Amino acid sequence: MAVKKTIAVLTSGGDSPGMNAAVRAVVRSALDKGIEVYAIYEGYQGMVDGGEGIRKMNWDSVSGIMHRGGTAIGTARCMPFRSREGRMQAAKNLLKLGIDSLVVIGGDGSLTGANIFRQEWPDLLAELVSSGAISKKLAAAHPHLTVVGLVGSIDNDMVGTDMTIGADTALNRITDAVDALSSTAASHQRTFVVEVMGRNCGYLALMSALATGADWAFIPEHPPESDNWEDDMCEMIHAGRKAGRRETIIIVAEGARDRSSKPISSSYVKEVLEQKLGQDTRVTILGHVQRGGAPSAFDRYMSTVLGHAAVDNILAADAEKEAQLIGMRENRIHPIPLMDSVEKTHAVAKVIDEQEYGKAVEMRGGSFKEALKTFRTLSQALPRPPKKGQKRLRLGVLNASAPAPGMNTATRAAVRLGLDKGNTVLGIENGFQGLIDGEIKEMGWMDVEDWAWMGGSELGTNRKMPSGGELYAIAKNVERYRLDGLLIIGGWAGYEAARTLYNSRDQYPAFNIPTICLPATINNNLPGSEFSIGADTALNSIVAVVDKIKQSAVASHRTFVVEVMGRYCGYLALMSGMATGAERVYLHEEGVKLKDLQKDVNNLINDFSQGKRLGLMIRNEYANAIYTTPFMCALFEEEGGDLFSVRQSILGHLQQGGNPTPFDRIQATRLAARCIEFLIENTGQEEAQAAFIGLEGGRVQLHPLEDFSRMVDAKRGRPKEQWWMQLRPIAKVLAQSGPRKQND
Ligand code: ADP
């Protein structure tokens, strides 16, 4: 039996999208465990003020907030909390309500404040007792303050967590804005200098530059290398224009500087471009737009998982020992000592101030460094000339399966990185059909200029599975076009086709070339990768539509059954359910039984008769072949009687469309870069390697193609192991309409 605790949650410092989902998760996870929970309004100010500043929460207090940006419980900067007297007042107010555990959602300032408060707690209590403000008994009942921190910051500037709450949304906002600016810039052949947030951290600037195919980025950790950077930049931009670029986009982090720490402002960059190149240049400072708006699917899901983990952490036996920070590392929850993380974060800022830039980039971690390198190559005006005596390889790239947003981004990266390494890249049109028909063309640097942000598949894609005589035609074309390697960017059908070629090597020696598959499908149903390219975009599209559907029914007593794609993989259904607060998610992995439906009907009837106004069920398209979406709607409608009506919404192909999200673009680029390296490394071997690539625990991993059948449930077309299945209990706890009794 856990120690009895009373928890309070607050948001402090700068607001960030996703804070609401975290608050909701903390409140509901606590209530589910039978723990009293309070929200502190307006950051530490509410704690110092007491009274209405600290309010008891029930299940419904946090309904309908997850999709909203900002923080529903308010945030503030609070001067009094910086003083001991202020914190004394705060301790008194907490103790009055028996609160001895805090979940603080904020930046490094807020978390530092929380840790100071925690350290002082015993002394503050002793003083309160001696002044007669509280009784000895009350103080003795709460000898420690337990503190758990979650990082709310759009900058993604905290060491110890791969992502902070709000960073993904901010990146989405920036990417949308830069995409929009690019199109108008191209029309007028203009240059835009875009300033983004990030005082000490270039994450938003670098990742948005990578995701939008910008021409240049200024970030604090990596100032331009030469003292003459103005000339270098102008030369590069001039060369780009000469090569055919119609617009120029330059991203400047607000904390950008040169090697001697002199700030590089967006207005200075504009001045340089106008004076040296005579270009029509505009400055756009994105400002608070980056902070605002509905949180992305990722921010909702991650904040939910973190909020849930924060409550678990408070209840852990050794919670009082040290303040903890709950972050995400390699796609898993990662608790670390809070002050370790704060100190390391400050250390990066110090290293930047001391102009040790190489060290600063190192401290940001491997994927930051890799992104910087890749960005610098992709943004070149033209490929670097091949090395002397280097064999020019001929690498084929094709898209296969249904379109997935991000296919173009991956293709662009593969083409440019392949060319930059001195090779010829051949684009194969229309998937494997194009390889059969010989629709193969040499790709130039500028052919893929705008592909970073474009949805769909410019090369063309389909589900063609080659067989019989078609294999002969493919072998002929591989020989005719002298392909030295093949990159297949696609989903299940693409992987299957790659396997067919691999398994026919004895019959067709032409197939004995390095071959690699890059996961690109919205279904996220491929082995060896926790995320496939396109799934994040589809998830965000689903979430945006479901938000609207929910709004449409605000005044009517209605239940929606929303059907999402995924084939036999429930990823989109579960994750969108978590991100939209659906009460029920139907997955093929779990099966749908009549007794489940009976229970769901009972829950709906119960909840609607107690005042519920909106029901939301999300169903994977193949959840059950008999209990279809129309069947379930009819069942709920009939049983709901006058209490509620039911509508179905089958989302369909909108899920495959749209421009890729920054996450999909960044990962597509990362994976494509590794694929090209793989093809180059593996040429010239007697037995050519064939593999599939993916992201596992946040890292790029390769698996031999031979492992495919071992790793999948072939009948269902999905991996045997699906990491996200472990999130189901959290989804279940948070989705219900209130804490239910065990046998309910
Ligand atoms: P962020 O949390 O986003 O970094 P701030 O640094 O402005 O934002 O901190 C938010 C609030 O946290 C401050 O207004 C103050 O109330 C509290 N705080 C920050 N630093 C400290 C500190 N060293 N001691 C006590 N409270 C602090």
XYZ file of C-alpha atoms in Angstrom, residues 359-662:
304
model
C 31.574 21.120 -27.385
C 28.143 22.744 -27.436
C 27.108 20.736 -30.504
C 28.447 17.547 -28.887
C 26.433 18.249 -25.756
C 23.241 18.519 -27.805
C 23.673 14.867 -28.745
C 24.140 12.643 -31.752
C 21.006 13.361 -33.722
C 21.496 17.136 -33.442
C 25.011 16.816 -34.794
C 23.844 14.518 -37.554
C 21.025 16.925 -38.473
C 23.499 19.787 -38.703
C 25.741 17.836 -41.045
C 22.871 16.676 -43.236
C 21.382 20.170 -43.408
C 24.648 21.625 -44.580
C 24.865 19.129 -47.425
C 21.242 19.392 -48.492
C 21.266 23.171 -48.550
C 24.257 23.435 -50.874
C 23.611 25.128 -54.164
C 25.084 22.194 -56.035
C 26.669 18.848 -55.177
C 30.340 18.752 -54.392
C 32.429 17.361 -57.250
C 33.302 13.656 -56.926
C 36.644 12.687 -55.491
C 39.410 11.882 -57.955
C 39.375 8.288 -59.137
C 36.107 7.585 -57.365
C 33.784 5.112 -59.025
C 30.510 6.801 -59.863
C 27.809 4.448 -58.643
C 24.370 4.337 -60.196
C 21.784 4.222 -57.441
C 18.092 3.635 -58.132
C 15.348 5.131 -55.939
C 11.691 4.197 -56.072
C 8.522 4.750 -54.061
C 6.231 1.787 -53.463
C 2.864 1.064 -51.799
C 0.204 3.676 -50.981
C 1.403 7.276 -50.835
C 2.761 8.384 -47.486
C 3.581 11.990 -46.637
C 7.346 12.259 -46.437
C 8.103 10.006 -49.418
C 9.195 13.045 -51.395
C 11.293 14.325 -48.524
C 13.104 10.990 -48.314
C 13.554 10.865 -52.081
C 14.941 14.402 -52.136
C 17.433 13.613 -49.412
C 18.482 10.384 -51.138
C 18.962 12.124 -54.481
C 20.977 15.005 -53.085
C 23.072 12.976 -50.704
C 23.732 10.408 -53.414
C 24.795 13.113 -55.879
C 26.878 14.907 -53.281
C 28.850 11.728 -52.711
C 29.726 11.658 -56.380
C 27.149 9.179 -57.658
C 24.419 9.109 -60.249
C 20.913 8.781 -58.865
C 18.175 7.291 -61.002
C 14.548 7.950 -60.165
C 12.280 5.005 -60.955
C 8.754 6.172 -61.660
C 5.535 4.449 -60.599
C 7.018 1.981 -58.198
C 7.912 -1.529 -59.313
C 5.759 -1.061 -62.413
C 8.239 1.588 -63.529
C 11.098 -0.782 -62.917
C 9.331 -3.367 -65.094
C 8.547 -0.817 -67.802
C 11.895 0.971 -67.686
C 10.475 4.324 -66.569
C 13.794 5.375 -65.188
C 15.395 8.819 -65.348
C 18.513 10.457 -64.089
C 17.811 12.887 -61.271
C 19.464 16.289 -61.038
C 20.086 18.398 -57.929
C 17.396 20.923 -58.793
C 14.820 18.287 -59.808
C 14.072 17.745 -56.131
C 14.396 21.351 -54.968
C 10.859 21.696 -53.581
C 10.296 18.122 -52.523
C 11.158 18.598 -48.846
C 7.689 19.809 -47.972
C 5.478 18.215 -50.640
C 2.982 15.500 -49.726
C 2.205 12.581 -52.052
C 4.820 10.970 -54.270
C 6.323 12.918 -57.145
C 8.010 9.789 -58.495
C 4.685 7.971 -58.433
C 3.819 5.006 -56.259
C 1.530 1.975 -56.271
C 1.099 -1.434 -54.693
C 2.523 -3.381 -57.650
C 4.002 -6.726 -56.639
C 6.221 -8.039 -59.438
C 6.029 -11.722 -60.293
C 6.720 -14.259 -63.060
C 7.936 -12.711 -66.308
C 7.938 -9.255 -64.730
C 10.976 -10.288 -62.719
C 12.770 -10.981 -65.973
C 11.851 -7.490 -67.204
C 13.150 -5.976 -63.970
C 16.407 -7.931 -64.229
C 16.859 -6.645 -67.795
C 16.336 -3.056 -66.656
C 18.659 -3.394 -63.698
C 21.305 -4.476 -66.195
C 20.381 -1.963 -68.853
C 20.506 0.959 -66.456
C 23.507 -0.571 -64.702
C 22.016 -0.142 -61.223
C 24.574 -0.586 -58.456
C 22.061 -0.311 -55.657
C 18.364 0.088 -54.982
C 16.491 2.147 -52.379
C 12.818 1.347 -51.904
C 10.860 3.975 -50.001
C 7.516 2.475 -49.125
C 5.236 0.294 -47.071
C 4.406 -3.374 -46.771
C 4.058 -4.015 -50.524
C 7.441 -2.367 -51.142
C 9.095 -4.588 -48.551
C 7.429 -7.681 -50.009
C 8.582 -6.756 -53.505
C 12.124 -6.236 -52.218
C 11.980 -9.692 -50.672
C 10.776 -11.183 -53.938
C 13.818 -9.760 -55.734
C 16.103 -10.910 -52.953
C 14.672 -14.434 -52.982
C 15.027 -14.644 -56.767
C 18.727 -13.847 -56.810
C 19.646 -17.380 -57.844
C 17.445 -17.141 -60.884
C 18.285 -13.502 -61.659
C 21.862 -12.610 -60.673
C 21.078 -8.979 -61.607
C 19.231 -8.685 -58.307
C 22.458 -9.253 -56.436
C 22.907 -5.539 -55.713
C 22.729 -3.733 -52.350
C 19.070 -3.166 -51.612
C 17.484 -1.258 -48.782
C 13.887 -0.513 -47.716
C 12.930 2.714 -45.938
C 9.633 2.537 -43.998
C 7.103 4.956 -45.469
C 3.493 4.197 -44.688
C 0.879 5.922 -42.594
C -0.071 2.531 -41.115
C 3.119 2.211 -39.067
C 2.931 -1.534 -39.570
C 6.506 -2.348 -40.540
C 9.054 -4.312 -38.538
C 12.287 -2.787 -37.327
C 10.893 0.704 -36.939
C 8.871 2.256 -34.164
C 7.758 4.979 -36.535
C 7.283 4.837 -40.252
C 7.391 7.955 -42.369
C 3.917 9.390 -42.865
C 2.369 8.066 -39.664
C 2.942 11.291 -37.730
C 1.322 13.316 -40.494
C -1.663 10.962 -40.646
C -2.013 11.121 -36.887
C -2.044 14.905 -36.917
C -4.602 14.903 -39.734
C -6.838 12.548 -37.766
C -6.495 14.584 -34.595
C -7.310 17.838 -36.390
C -10.452 16.322 -37.917
C -11.595 14.683 -34.696
C -11.185 18.028 -32.875
C -13.592 19.494 -35.418
C -16.011 16.611 -35.180
C -16.106 17.020 -31.415
C -16.768 20.737 -31.759
C -19.594 20.153 -34.194
C -21.504 18.187 -31.607
C -20.984 20.418 -28.662
C -24.644 21.033 -27.950
C -26.121 17.724 -29.043
C -26.093 14.489 -27.109
C -24.176 12.453 -29.569
C -21.680 9.637 -29.878
C -19.284 9.447 -32.791
C -17.682 6.313 -34.103
C -14.647 7.419 -36.089
C -12.945 4.877 -38.328
C -9.259 5.330 -39.051
C -6.813 3.530 -41.334
C -3.954 1.249 -40.347
C -5.002 -2.047 -41.920
C -4.440 -4.595 -39.134
C -2.220 -2.254 -37.140
C -3.950 -0.258 -34.412
C -1.278 2.430 -34.056
C -3.268 5.262 -35.605
C -6.397 4.276 -33.690
C -4.741 4.050 -30.287
C -2.586 7.148 -30.644
C -5.372 9.300 -32.050
C -7.628 7.994 -29.283
C -5.087 9.115 -26.700
C -4.579 12.466 -28.373
C -8.261 13.299 -28.670
C -9.548 11.831 -25.431
C -11.668 9.127 -27.038
C -13.395 6.944 -24.465
C -12.880 3.778 -26.394
C -10.466 2.538 -29.001
C -11.130 -0.630 -30.970
C -8.070 -2.480 -32.188
C -7.684 -5.647 -34.158
C -4.830 -6.592 -31.828
C -7.265 -6.744 -28.920
C -10.232 -8.064 -30.857
C -13.806 -6.908 -30.352
C -16.145 -9.182 -28.470
C -19.863 -8.846 -27.984
C -19.385 -8.589 -24.252
C -17.048 -5.605 -24.792
C -19.659 -3.878 -26.879
C -22.259 -4.614 -24.237
C -20.033 -3.013 -21.621
C -19.404 0.006 -23.850
C -23.137 0.470 -24.400
C -23.716 0.306 -20.647
C -20.993 2.845 -20.007
C -22.424 5.196 -22.615
C -25.934 4.908 -21.194
C -24.655 5.441 -17.714
C -22.545 8.454 -18.640
C -25.139 10.150 -20.848
C -27.793 9.722 -18.184
C -25.429 11.536 -15.813
C -25.081 14.521 -18.105
C -22.451 13.489 -20.629
C -22.924 15.331 -23.916
C -20.441 13.794 -26.276
C -19.134 10.296 -26.850
C -16.138 9.440 -29.007
C -15.091 5.968 -30.078
C -12.189 5.402 -32.470
C -12.098 2.233 -34.460
C -9.309 0.753 -36.526
C -10.630 -0.093 -40.002
C -9.996 -3.828 -39.605
C -10.760 -4.082 -35.888
C -13.391 -6.728 -36.530
C -14.760 -7.956 -39.842
C -18.263 -8.594 -38.515
C -18.705 -5.803 -36.004
C -18.160 -3.123 -38.599
C -18.424 0.605 -38.055
C -22.048 0.735 -39.332
C -22.886 -2.251 -37.134
C -21.460 -0.595 -34.057
C -23.245 2.658 -34.834
C -26.556 0.850 -35.241
C -26.041 -1.008 -31.992
C -25.222 2.127 -30.003
C -28.037 4.080 -31.626
C -30.626 1.465 -30.823
C -29.458 0.919 -27.281
C -28.957 4.614 -26.618
C -32.634 5.274 -27.195
C -33.474 8.910 -26.431
C -30.322 9.465 -24.442
C -28.008 10.040 -27.394
C -27.781 9.715 -31.141
C -24.873 8.145 -33.019
C -22.956 9.227 -36.124
C -20.232 7.448 -37.999
C -17.262 9.136 -39.556
C -14.996 7.135 -41.832
C -12.013 9.379 -42.374
C -10.688 7.709 -45.523
C -7.960 9.041 -47.764
C -7.463 12.388 -46.144
C -5.199 10.373 -43.859
C -2.780 9.640 -46.694
C -2.622 13.207 -47.918
C -1.240 16.517 -46.763
C 2.232 17.905 -46.488
C 4.436 15.927 -44.143
C 4.885 17.120 -40.587
C 8.343 18.241 -39.475
